[in-house]
Tab-separated table of C-alpha atoms in Angstrom:
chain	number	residue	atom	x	y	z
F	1	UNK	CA	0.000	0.000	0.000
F	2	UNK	CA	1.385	3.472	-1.359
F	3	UNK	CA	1.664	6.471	1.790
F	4	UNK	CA	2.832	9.578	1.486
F	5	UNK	CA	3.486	11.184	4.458
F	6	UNK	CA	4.443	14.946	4.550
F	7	UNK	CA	5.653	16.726	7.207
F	8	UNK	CA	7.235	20.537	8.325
F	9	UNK	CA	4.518	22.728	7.648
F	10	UNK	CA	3.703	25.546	10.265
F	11	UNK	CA	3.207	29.404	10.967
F	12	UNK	CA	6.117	31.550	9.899
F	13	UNK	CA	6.809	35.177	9.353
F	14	UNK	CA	7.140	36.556	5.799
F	15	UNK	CA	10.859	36.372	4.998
F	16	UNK	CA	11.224	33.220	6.932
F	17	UNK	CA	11.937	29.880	6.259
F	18	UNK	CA	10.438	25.997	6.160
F	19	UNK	CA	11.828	22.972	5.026
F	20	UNK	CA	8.734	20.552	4.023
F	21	UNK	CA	9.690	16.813	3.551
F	22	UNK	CA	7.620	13.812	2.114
F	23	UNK	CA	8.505	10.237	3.385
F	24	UNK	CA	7.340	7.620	1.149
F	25	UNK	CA	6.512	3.960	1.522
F	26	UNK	CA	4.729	0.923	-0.660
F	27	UNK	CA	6.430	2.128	-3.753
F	28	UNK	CA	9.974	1.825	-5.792
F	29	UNK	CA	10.955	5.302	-5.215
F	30	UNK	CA	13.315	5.603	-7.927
F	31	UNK	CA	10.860	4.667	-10.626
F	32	UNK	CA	8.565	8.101	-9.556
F	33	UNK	CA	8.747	11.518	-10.358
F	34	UNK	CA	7.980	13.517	-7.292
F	35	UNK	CA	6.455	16.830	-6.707
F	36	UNK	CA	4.896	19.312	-4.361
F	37	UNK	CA	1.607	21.080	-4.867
F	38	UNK	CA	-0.225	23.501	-2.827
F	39	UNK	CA	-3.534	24.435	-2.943
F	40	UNK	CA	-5.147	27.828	-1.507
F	41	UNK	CA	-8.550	28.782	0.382
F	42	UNK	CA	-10.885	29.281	-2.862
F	43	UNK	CA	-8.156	28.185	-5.334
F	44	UNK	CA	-7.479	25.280	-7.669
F	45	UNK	CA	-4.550	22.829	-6.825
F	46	UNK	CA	-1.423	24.068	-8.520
F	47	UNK	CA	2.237	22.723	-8.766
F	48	UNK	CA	4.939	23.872	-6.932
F	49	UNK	CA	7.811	21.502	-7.778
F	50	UNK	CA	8.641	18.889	-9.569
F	51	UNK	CA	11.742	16.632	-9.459
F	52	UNK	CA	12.116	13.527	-12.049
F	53	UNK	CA	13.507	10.340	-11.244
F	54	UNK	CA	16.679	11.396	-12.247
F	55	UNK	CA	16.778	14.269	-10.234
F	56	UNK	CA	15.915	17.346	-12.514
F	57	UNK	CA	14.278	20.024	-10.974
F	58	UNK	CA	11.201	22.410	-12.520
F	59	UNK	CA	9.496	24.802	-10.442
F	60	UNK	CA	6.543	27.180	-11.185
F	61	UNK	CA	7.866	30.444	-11.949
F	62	UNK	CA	6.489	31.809	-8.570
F	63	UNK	CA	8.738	30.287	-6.527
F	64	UNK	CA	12.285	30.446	-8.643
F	65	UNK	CA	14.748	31.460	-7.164
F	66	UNK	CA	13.096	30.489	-3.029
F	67	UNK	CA	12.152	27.182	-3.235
F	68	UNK	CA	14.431	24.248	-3.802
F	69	UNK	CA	13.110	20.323	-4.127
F	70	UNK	CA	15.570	17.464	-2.997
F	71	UNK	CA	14.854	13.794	-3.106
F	72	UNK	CA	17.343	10.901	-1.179
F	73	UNK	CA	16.311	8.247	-3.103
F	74	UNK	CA	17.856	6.196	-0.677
F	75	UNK	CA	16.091	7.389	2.090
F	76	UNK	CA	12.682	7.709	-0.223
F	77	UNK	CA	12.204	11.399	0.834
F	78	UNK	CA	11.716	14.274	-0.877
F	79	UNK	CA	11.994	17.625	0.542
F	80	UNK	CA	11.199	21.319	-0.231
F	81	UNK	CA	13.476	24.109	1.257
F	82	UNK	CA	11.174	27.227	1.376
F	83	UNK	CA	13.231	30.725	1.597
F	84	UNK	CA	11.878	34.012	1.625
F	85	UNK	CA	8.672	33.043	1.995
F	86	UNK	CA	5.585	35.561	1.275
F	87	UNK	CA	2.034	35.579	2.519
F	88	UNK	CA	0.611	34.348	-0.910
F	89	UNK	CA	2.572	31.520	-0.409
F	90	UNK	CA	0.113	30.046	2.378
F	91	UNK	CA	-1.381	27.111	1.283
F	92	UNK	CA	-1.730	23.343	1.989
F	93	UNK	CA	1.216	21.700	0.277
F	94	UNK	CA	0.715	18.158	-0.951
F	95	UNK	CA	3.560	15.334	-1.790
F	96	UNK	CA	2.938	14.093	-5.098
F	97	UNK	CA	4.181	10.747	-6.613
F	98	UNK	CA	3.857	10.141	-10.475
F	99	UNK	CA	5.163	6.686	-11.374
F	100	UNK	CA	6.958	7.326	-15.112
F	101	UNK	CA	5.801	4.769	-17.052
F	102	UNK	CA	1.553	5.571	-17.076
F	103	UNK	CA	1.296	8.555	-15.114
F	104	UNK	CA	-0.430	6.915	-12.331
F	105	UNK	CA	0.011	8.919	-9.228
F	106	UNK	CA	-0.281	9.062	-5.115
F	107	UNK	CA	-0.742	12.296	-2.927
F	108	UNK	CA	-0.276	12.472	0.752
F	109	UNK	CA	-2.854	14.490	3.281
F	110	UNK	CA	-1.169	17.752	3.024
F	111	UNK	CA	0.726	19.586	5.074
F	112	UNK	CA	-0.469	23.762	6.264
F	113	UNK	CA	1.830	26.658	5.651
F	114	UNK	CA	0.770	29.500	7.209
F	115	UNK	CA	2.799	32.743	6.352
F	116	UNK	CA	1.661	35.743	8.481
F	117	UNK	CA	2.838	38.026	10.854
């Protein structure tokens, strides 16, 4: 049985920082592309991050520059270092898996980020 399981999120103060992290189980890691999505009050899910297999990054053009994905393929983790971080950026975030062959894909529960002073 796949389970994503994210963890990290919180309250933080515009500028700050989070790292969010996805641990996942019941599935070959290294044959899934992972990603992060976040979804606002009143808004459609939307992607964050992406990382392939192979460990090529892609990020929405929002958050170039502040947010960098990781994965330990070992470990099967993927994280998401958040930097500067601004108020639009509250959201849930969700761990995405997308296995490479069909597509097919897992999400975890999501995770809140709260950015507010």
């Amino acid at each position: 049985q796949v389970q994503l399981v994210e963890s990290g999120g919180g309250l933080v103060q515009p500028g700050g920082s989070l790292r969010l992290s996805c641990a996942a189980s019941g599935v070959i890691f290294s044959i899934y592309n992972m990603g992060w999505y976040r979804q606002a009050p009143g808004k459609q899910r939307e992607l964050v991050a992406v990382i392939t297999n192979g460990g090529r990054p892609n990020y929405a053009d929002s958050v170039k520059g502040r947010f960098t994905i990781s994965r330990d393929n070992a470990k099967k983790t993927v994280d998401l270092q958040m930097n500067s971080l601004k108020p639009e950026d509250t959201a849930v975030y969700y761990c995405n898996a997308k296995f490479i062959y069909d597509g097919s894909d897992y999400w975890g529960q999501g995770t809140q980020v709260t950015v507010s002073s």
